[in-house]
Short mmCIF file of C-alpha atoms and ligand atoms in Angstrom, two decimals:
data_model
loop_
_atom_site.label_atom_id
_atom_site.label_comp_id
_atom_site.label_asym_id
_atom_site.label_seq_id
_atom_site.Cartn_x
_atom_site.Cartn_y
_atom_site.Cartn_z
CA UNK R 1 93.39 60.01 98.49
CA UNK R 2 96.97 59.54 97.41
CA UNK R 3 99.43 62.18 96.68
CA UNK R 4 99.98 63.42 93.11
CA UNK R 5 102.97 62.52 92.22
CA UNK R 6 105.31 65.20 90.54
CA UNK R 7 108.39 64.02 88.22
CA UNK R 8 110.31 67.09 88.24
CA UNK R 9 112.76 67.55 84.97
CA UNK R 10 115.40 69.76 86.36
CA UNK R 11 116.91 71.34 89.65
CA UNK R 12 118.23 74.63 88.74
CA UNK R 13 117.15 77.90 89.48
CA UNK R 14 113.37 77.28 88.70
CA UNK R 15 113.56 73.63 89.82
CA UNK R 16 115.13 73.90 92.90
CA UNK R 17 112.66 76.65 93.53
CA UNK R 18 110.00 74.51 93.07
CA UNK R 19 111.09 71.72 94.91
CA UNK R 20 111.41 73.75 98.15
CA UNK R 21 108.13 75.39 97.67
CA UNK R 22 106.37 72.50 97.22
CA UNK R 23 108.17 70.89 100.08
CA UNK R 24 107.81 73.92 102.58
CA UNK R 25 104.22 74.67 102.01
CA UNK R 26 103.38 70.97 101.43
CA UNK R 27 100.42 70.76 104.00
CA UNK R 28 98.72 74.25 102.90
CA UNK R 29 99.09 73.19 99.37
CA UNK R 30 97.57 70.13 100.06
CA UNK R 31 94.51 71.91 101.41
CA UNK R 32 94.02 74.00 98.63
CA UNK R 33 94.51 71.20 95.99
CA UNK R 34 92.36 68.59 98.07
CA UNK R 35 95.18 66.44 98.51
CA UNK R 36 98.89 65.75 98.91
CA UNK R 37 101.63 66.33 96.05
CA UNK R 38 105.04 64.84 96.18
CA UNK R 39 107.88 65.23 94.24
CA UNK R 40 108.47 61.48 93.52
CA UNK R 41 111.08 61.45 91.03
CA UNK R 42 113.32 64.04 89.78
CA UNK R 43 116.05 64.35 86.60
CA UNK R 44 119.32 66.21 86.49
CA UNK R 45 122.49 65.93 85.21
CA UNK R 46 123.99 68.23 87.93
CA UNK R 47 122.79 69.96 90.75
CA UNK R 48 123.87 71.28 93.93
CA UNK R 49 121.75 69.74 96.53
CA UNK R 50 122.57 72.37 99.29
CA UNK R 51 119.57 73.97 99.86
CA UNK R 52 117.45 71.79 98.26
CA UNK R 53 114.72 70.95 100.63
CA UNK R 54 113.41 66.82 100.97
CA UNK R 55 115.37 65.88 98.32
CA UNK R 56 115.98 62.55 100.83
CA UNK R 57 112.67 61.94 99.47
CA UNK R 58 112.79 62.51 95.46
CA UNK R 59 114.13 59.68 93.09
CA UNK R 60 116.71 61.78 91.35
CA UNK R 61 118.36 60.26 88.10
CA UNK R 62 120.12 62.04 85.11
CA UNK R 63 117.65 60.68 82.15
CA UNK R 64 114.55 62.58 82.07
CA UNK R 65 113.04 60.84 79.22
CA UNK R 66 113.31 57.87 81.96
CA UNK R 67 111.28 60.15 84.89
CA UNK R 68 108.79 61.43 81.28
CA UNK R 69 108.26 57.60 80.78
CA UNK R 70 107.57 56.93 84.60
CA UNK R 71 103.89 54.98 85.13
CA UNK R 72 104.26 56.24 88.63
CA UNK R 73 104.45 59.99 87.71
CA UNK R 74 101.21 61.74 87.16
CA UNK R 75 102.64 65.11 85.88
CA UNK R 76 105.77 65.95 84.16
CA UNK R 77 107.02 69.69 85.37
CA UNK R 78 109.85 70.91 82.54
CA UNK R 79 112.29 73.12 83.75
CA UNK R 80 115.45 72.08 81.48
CA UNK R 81 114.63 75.70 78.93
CA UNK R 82 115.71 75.38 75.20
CA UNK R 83 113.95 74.15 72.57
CA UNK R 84 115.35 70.87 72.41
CA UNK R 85 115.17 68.07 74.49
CA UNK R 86 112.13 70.35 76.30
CA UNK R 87 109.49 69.77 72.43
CA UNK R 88 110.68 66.28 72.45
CA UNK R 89 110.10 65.47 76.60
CA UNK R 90 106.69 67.18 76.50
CA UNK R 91 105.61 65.55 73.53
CA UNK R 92 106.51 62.38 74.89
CA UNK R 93 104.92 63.17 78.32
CA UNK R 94 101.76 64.33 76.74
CA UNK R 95 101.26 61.16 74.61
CA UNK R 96 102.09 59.08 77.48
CA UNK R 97 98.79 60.67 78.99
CA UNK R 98 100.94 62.62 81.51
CA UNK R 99 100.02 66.72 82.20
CA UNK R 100 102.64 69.13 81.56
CA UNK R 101 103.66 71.88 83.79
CA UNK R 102 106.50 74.07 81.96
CA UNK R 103 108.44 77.84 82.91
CA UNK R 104 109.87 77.66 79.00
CA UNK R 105 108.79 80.52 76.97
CA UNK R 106 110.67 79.85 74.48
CA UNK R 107 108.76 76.35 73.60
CA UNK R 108 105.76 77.36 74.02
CA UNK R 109 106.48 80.57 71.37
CA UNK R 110 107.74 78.27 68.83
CA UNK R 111 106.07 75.06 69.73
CA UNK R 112 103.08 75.33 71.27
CA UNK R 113 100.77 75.03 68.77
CA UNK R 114 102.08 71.54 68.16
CA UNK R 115 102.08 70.89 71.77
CA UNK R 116 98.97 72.22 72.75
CA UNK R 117 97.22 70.29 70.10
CA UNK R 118 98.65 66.79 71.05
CA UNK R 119 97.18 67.97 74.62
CA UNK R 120 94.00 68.64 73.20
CA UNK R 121 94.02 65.22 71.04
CA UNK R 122 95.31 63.48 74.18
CA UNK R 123 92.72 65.46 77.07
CA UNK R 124 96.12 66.31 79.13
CA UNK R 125 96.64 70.08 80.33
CA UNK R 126 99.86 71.90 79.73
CA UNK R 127 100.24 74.86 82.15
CA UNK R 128 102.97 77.27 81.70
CA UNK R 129 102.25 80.29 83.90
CA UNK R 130 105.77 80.49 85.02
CA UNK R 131 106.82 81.35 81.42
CA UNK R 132 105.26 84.96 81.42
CA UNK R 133 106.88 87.40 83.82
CA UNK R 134 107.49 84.88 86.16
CA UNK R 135 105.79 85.27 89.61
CA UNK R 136 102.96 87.38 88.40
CA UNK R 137 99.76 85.31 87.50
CA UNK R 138 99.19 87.40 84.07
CA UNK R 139 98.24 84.27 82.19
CA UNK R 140 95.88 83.62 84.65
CA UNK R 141 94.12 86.78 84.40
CA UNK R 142 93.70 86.96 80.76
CA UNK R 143 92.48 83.79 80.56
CA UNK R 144 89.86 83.72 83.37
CA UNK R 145 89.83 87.48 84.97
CA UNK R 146 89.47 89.40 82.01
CA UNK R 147 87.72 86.33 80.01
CA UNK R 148 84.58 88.77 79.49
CA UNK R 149 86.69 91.98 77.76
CA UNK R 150 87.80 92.68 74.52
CA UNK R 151 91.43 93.55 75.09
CA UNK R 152 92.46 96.55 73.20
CA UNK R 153 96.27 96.24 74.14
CA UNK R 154 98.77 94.79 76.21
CA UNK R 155 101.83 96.83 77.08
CA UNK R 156 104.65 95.20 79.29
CA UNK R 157 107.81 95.07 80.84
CA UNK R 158 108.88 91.59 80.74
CA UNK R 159 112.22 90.83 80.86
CA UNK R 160 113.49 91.39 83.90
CA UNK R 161 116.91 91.49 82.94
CA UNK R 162 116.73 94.23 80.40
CA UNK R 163 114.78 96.35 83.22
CA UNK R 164 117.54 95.88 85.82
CA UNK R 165 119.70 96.98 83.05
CA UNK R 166 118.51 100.04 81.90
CA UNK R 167 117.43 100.70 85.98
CA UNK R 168 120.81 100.19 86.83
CA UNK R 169 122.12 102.55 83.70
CA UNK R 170 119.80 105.28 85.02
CA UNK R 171 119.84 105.60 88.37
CA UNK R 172 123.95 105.00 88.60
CA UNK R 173 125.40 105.35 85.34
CA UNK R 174 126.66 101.74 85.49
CA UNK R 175 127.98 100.03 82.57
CA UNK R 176 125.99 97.73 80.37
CA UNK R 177 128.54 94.64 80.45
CA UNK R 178 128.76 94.99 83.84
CA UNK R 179 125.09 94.87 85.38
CA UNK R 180 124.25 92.27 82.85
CA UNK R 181 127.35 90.02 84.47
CA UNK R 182 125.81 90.99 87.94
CA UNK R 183 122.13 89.86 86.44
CA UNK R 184 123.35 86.23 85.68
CA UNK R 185 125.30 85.82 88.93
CA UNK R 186 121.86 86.47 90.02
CA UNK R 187 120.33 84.05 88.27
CA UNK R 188 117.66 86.08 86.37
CA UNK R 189 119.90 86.00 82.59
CA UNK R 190 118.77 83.24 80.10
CA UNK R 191 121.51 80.69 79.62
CA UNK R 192 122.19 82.70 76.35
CA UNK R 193 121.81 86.24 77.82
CA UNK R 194 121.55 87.94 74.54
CA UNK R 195 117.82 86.47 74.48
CA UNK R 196 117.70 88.88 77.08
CA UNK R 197 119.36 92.10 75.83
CA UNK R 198 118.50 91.25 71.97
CA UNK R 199 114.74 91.26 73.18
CA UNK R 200 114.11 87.77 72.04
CA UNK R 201 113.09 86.11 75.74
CA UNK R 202 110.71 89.33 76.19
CA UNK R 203 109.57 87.96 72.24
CA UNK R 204 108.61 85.14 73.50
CA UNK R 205 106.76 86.33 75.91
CA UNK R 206 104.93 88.75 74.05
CA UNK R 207 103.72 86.02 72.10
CA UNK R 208 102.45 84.37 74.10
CA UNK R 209 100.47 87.29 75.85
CA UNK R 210 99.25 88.31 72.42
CA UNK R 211 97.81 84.77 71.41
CA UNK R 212 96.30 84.88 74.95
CA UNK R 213 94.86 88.07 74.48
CA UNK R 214 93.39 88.19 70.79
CA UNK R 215 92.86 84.90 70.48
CA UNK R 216 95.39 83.84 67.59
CA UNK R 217 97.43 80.86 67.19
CA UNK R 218 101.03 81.41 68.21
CA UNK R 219 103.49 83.47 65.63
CA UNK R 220 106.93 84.13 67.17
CA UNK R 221 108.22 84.54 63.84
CA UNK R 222 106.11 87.57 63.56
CA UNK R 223 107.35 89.49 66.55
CA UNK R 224 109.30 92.39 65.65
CA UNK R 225 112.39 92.12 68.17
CA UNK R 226 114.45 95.38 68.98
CA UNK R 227 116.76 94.83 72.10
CA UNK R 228 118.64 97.54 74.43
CA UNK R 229 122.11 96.90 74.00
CA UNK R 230 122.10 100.01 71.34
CA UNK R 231 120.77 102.31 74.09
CA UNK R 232 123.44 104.93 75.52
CA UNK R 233 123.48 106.16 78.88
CA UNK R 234 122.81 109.97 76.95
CA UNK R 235 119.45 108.73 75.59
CA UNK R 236 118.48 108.13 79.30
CA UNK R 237 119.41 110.53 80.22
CA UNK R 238 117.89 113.55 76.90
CA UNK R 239 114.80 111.02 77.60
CA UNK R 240 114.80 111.74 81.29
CA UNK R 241 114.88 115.95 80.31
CA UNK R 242 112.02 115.37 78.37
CA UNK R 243 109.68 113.64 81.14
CA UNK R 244 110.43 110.04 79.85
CA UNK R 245 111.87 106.83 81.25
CA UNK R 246 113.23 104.47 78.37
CA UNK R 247 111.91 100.73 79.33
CA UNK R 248 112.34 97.57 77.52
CA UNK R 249 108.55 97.19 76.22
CA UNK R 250 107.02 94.47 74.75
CA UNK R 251 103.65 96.19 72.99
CA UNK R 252 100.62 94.37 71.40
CA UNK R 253 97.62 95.94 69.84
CA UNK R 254 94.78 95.38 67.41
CA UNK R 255 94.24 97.46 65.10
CA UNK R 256 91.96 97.65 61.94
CA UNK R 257 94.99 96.19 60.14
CA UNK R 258 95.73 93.44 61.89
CA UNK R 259 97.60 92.67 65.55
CA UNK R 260 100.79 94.26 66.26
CA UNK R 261 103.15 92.42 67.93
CA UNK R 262 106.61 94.25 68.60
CA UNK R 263 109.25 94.52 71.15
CA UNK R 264 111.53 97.46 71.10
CA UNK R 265 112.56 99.81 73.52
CA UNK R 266 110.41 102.54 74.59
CA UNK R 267 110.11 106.37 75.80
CA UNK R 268 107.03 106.24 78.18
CA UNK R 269 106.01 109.20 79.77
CA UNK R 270 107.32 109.08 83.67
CA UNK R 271 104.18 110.11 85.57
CA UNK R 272 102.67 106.19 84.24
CA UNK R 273 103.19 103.77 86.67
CA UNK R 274 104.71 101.44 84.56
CA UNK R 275 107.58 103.24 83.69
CA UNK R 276 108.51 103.64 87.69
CA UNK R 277 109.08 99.60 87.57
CA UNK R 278 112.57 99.02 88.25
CA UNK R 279 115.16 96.32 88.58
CA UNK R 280 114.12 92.76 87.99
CA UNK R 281 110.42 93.98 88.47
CA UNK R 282 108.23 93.31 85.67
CA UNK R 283 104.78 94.59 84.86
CA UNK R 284 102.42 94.22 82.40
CA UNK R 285 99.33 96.31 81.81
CA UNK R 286 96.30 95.22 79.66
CA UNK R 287 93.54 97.57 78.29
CA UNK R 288 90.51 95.92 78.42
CA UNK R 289 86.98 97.64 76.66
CA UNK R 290 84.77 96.54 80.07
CA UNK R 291 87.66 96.55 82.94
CA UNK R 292 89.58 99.56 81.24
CA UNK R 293 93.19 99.44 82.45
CA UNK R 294 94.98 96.85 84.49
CA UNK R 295 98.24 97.03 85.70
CA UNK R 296 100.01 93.66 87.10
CA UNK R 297 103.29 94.21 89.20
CA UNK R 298 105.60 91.56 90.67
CA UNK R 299 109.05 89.56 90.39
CA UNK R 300 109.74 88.67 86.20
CA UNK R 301 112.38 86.49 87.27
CA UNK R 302 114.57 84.37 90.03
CA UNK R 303 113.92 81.32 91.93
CA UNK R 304 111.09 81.70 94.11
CA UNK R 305 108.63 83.79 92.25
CA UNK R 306 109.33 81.40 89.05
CA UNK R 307 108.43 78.39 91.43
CA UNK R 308 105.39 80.61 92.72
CA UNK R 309 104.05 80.06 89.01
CA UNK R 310 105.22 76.58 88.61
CA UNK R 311 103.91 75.31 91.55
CA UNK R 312 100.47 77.31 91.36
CA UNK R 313 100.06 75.31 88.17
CA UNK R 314 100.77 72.11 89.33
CA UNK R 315 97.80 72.95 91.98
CA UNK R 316 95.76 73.80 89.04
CA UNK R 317 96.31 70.47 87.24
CA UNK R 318 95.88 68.71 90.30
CA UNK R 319 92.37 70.27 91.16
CA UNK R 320 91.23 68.98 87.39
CA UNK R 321 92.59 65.57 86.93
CA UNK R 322 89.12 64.20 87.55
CA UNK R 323 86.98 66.68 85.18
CA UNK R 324 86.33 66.31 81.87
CA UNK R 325 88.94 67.44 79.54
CA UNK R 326 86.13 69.25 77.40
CA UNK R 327 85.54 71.82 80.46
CA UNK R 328 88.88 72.83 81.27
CA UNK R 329 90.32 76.25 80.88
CA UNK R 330 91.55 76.41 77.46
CA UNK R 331 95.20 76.55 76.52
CA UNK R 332 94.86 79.70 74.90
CA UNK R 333 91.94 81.05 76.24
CA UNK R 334 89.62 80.68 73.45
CA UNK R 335 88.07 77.11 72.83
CA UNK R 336 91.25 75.51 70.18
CA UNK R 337 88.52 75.34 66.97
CA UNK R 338 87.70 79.40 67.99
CA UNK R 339 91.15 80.59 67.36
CA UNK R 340 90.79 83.62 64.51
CA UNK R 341 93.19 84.15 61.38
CA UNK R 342 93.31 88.14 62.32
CA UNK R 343 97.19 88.82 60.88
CA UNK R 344 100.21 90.24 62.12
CA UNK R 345 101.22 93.67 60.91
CA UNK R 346 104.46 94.24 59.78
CA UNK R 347 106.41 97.11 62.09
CA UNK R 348 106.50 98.99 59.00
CA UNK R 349 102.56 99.69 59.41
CA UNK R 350 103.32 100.52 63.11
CA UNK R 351 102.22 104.01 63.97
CA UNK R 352 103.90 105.45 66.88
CA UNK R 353 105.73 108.82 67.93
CA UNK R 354 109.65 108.73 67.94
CA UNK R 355 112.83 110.44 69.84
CA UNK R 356 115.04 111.06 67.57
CA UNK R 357 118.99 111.81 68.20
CA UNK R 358 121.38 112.91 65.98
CA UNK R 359 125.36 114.49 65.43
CA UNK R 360 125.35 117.05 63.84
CA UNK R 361 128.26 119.92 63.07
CA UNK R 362 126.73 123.10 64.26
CA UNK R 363 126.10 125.88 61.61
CA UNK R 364 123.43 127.65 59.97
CA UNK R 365 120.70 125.85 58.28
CA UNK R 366 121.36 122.17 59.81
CA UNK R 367 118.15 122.22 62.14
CA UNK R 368 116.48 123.67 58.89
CA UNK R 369 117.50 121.17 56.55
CA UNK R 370 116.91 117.90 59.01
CA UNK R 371 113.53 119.76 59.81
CA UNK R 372 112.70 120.29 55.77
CA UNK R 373 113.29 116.61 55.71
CA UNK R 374 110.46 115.83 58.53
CA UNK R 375 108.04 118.63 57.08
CA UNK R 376 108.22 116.40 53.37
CA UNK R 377 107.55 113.46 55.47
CA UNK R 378 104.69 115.03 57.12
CA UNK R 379 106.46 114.06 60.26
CA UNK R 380 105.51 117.36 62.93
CA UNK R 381 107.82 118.12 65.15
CA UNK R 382 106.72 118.19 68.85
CA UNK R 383 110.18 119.29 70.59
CA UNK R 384 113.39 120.18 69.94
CA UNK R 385 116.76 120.74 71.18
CA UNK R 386 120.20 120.76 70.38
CA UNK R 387 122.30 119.95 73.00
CA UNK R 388 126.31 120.77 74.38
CA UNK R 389 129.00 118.71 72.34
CA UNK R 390 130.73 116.29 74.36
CA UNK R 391 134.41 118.00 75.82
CA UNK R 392 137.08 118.63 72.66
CA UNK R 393 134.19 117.82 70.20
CA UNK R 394 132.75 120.43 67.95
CA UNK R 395 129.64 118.63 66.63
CA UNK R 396 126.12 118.48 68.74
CA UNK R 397 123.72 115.81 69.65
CA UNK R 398 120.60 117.27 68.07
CA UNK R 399 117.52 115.58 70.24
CA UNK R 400 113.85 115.63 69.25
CA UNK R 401 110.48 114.11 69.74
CA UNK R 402 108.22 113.73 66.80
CA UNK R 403 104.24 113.13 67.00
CA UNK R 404 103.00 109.86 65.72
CA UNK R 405 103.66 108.14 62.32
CA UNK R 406 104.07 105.45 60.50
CA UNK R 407 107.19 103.66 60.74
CA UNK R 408 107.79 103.14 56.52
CA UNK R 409 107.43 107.31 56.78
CA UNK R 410 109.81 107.33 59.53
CA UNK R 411 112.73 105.13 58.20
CA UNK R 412 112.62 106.78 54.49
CA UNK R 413 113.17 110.80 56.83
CA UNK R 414 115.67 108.32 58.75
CA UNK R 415 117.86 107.40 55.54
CA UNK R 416 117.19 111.23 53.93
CA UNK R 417 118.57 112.45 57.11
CA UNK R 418 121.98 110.17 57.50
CA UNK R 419 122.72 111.54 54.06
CA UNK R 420 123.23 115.01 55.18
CA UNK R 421 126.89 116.34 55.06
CA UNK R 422 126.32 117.78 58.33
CA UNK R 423 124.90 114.65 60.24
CA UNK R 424 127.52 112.44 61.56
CA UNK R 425 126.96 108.36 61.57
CA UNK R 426 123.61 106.99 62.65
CA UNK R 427 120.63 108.68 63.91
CA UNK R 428 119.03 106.66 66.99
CA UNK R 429 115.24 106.14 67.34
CA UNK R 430 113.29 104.99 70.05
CA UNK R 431 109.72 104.92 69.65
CA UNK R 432 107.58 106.80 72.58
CA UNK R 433 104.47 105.44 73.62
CA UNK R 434 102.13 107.68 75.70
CA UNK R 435 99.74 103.99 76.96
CA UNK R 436 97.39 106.16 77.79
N1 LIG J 501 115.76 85.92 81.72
C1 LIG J 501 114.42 86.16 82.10
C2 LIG J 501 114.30 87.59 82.61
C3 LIG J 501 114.02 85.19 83.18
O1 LIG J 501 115.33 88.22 82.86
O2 LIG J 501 113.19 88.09 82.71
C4 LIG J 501 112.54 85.09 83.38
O3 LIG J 501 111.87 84.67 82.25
#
């Protein structure tokens, strides 16, 4: 049988990745796919082709529309990122009867509704495994693995740059600006890296899990985004004295009101597994009511594990161009006309516990009166303690954990609280999960 032939949009990071994988492992992919896949043509407006493997071999030209377009390429793999050209190349691709294999998050989150019903309408696949923590199969195992649970929740780490981050801030007291600048050297930041430290790539993500997961269309515009880049290095640190690790999380749950759908940063107890993933590591742990709990660990991010995705979907594809389009593996899991209208909760619904930390000047009656405020909220308490004012300064950091509540409750104690005389600027809250 003749190869499948790959037009690869892209030789970056992911693409250059891909191309060496694919070139490397050509005759054991082969086996496993039931035949041969080249990469026949190949777009890119630059690239450094040291250390790109059998490029001798690839067509390479700068117009990828041109390579989309190709009659001689039987599936289009889109690793440009952005928004735009990717909706308009895999658009084209689709209704030129091409598949789609794609590592962008961010188009499927905000696009791939549209795209994944021109598939549907045109009996084409579009894989994007690669776009959820990276090397990890997790899209694979909610869509086939854990096909026969109802999943309760989905709690990950998923950004691999905001874990290397706050890693980095914990374990050597590094500075923010710094690790991030050593995180795109390394190739894991987005182009833009706030998507990273803002919480908007892990968004994405989530997003996609959650449609995945629950079975609803995609709603990016939904996902409440917190990022890290208001966490201090004493927050790990009053965390860390309390027997929690902060982590980036991206959290989705149903609940009787609907399906929240929220990205923040987290206090997790530090006995879970999860919150001993470090670095670029990503995990992402899924409740399910027949499996119970699931924990999936591996590389978020970087060349090689990103091309471990992209390249175990262009297998995929490959194994199904000859069935029947009706039979595949959905898109989203659940057959397109099954998709449900459950809602998205607003954060302000969200019940969860909260650290709490504070300035405050230290005299009688301030724990009282910041207390009083909690006890009118019917916000309890479940720790306390005020700790020693940074050197010269006479106010405290005042540091507590509260049990759960719900968030409107929460931000009304917030604003009573900042109105105190003796409470200085801001207070900080992190939410605290327990995931048990
Ligand atoms: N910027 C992303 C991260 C790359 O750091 O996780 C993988 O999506």
């Amino acid at each position: 049988m003749d190869p499948v032939r790959v037009g690869l949009l892209g030789l970056g990071t992911v693409g250059g990745g891909a191309l060496n994988v694919l070139v490397r492992n050509a005759a054991e992919i082969a086996r496993r796919a039931g035949r041969g896949i080249v990469v026949a043509h190949a777009a890119a407006r630059e690239y450094d082709a040291d250390g790109l493997e059998g490029l001798d071999q690839v067509e390479v030209c700068d117009d990828a529309f041109a390579v989309v377009d190709n009659p001689k390429v039987d599936i289009v793999v889109e690793l440009i990122g952005g928004y735009s050209p990717a909706r308009e190349l895999v658009l084209r691709a689709i209704d030129n009867g091409k598949h789609v294999v794609t590592a962008n998050k961010a188009l499927i989150a905000l696009h791939g509704n549209e795209i994944f019903a021109a598939a549907q309408a045109k009996g084409v696949t579009v894989a994007f495994e690669a776009a959820v923590a990276g090397g990890i199969p997790i899209i694979k195992a909610l869509r086939e693995g854990l096909a026969a649970n109802h999943i309760d929740w989905i709690a990950g780490i998923i950004n691999g740059t905001g874990n290397f981050i706050l890693t980095e801030m914990k374990d050597k007291g590094r500075d923010f600006v710094e690790v991030l600048a050593e995180a795109q050297a390394l190739g894991y930041a987005e182009a833009d890296p706030t998507f990273d430290v803002e919480g908007i790539d892990a968004a994405h993500k989530l997003t996609i899990l959650a449609s995945l997961a629950f079975g609803i269309p995609l709603q990016f515009d939904k996902c409440y985004t917190e990022g890290i880049s208001r966490i201090e290095p004493q927050d790990v640190a009053y965390a860390e004295q309390f027997g929690y690790r902060i982590k980036h999380l991206g959290v989705t749950r149903r609940t009787d009101k609907g399906i929240e759908l929220r990205v923040h940063p987290t206090l997790i107890p530090h006995s879970r597994l999860i919150a001993n993933v470090n670095g670029v590591m990503n995990a992402v742990l899924v409740q399910g009511d027949a499996v119970g709990p699931t924990l999936y660990y591996g590389a978020g991010a970087g060349s090689l594990p990103t091309a471990s995705a992209v390249v175990a979907d262009i297998i995929d594809v490959t194994r199904t161009l000859t069935t029947d389009p009706e039979n595949r593996v959905p898109h989203l899991a659940f057959q397109p006309g099954e998709l449900s209208d459950l809602s998205v909760v607003s954060v302000d619904e969200v019940k969860t516990a909260y650290y709490l930390r504070m300035t405050a000047v230290d005299r009688p009656g301030v724990v009282a009166a910041v207390a009083g405020i909690l006890a009118d909220a019917d916000i309890s308490i479940e720790a306390i303690q005020q700790k020693q004012p940074p050197e010269g300064e006479t106010e405290v950091p005042l540091v507590m954990l509260t049990h759960r509540v719900r968030e409107r409750q929460m931000n009304a104690a917030i604003e009573k609280i900042e109105s105190l005389d003796a409470v200085a600027g801001a207070v900080t809250r992190i939410r605290v999960e327990q995931l048990k």
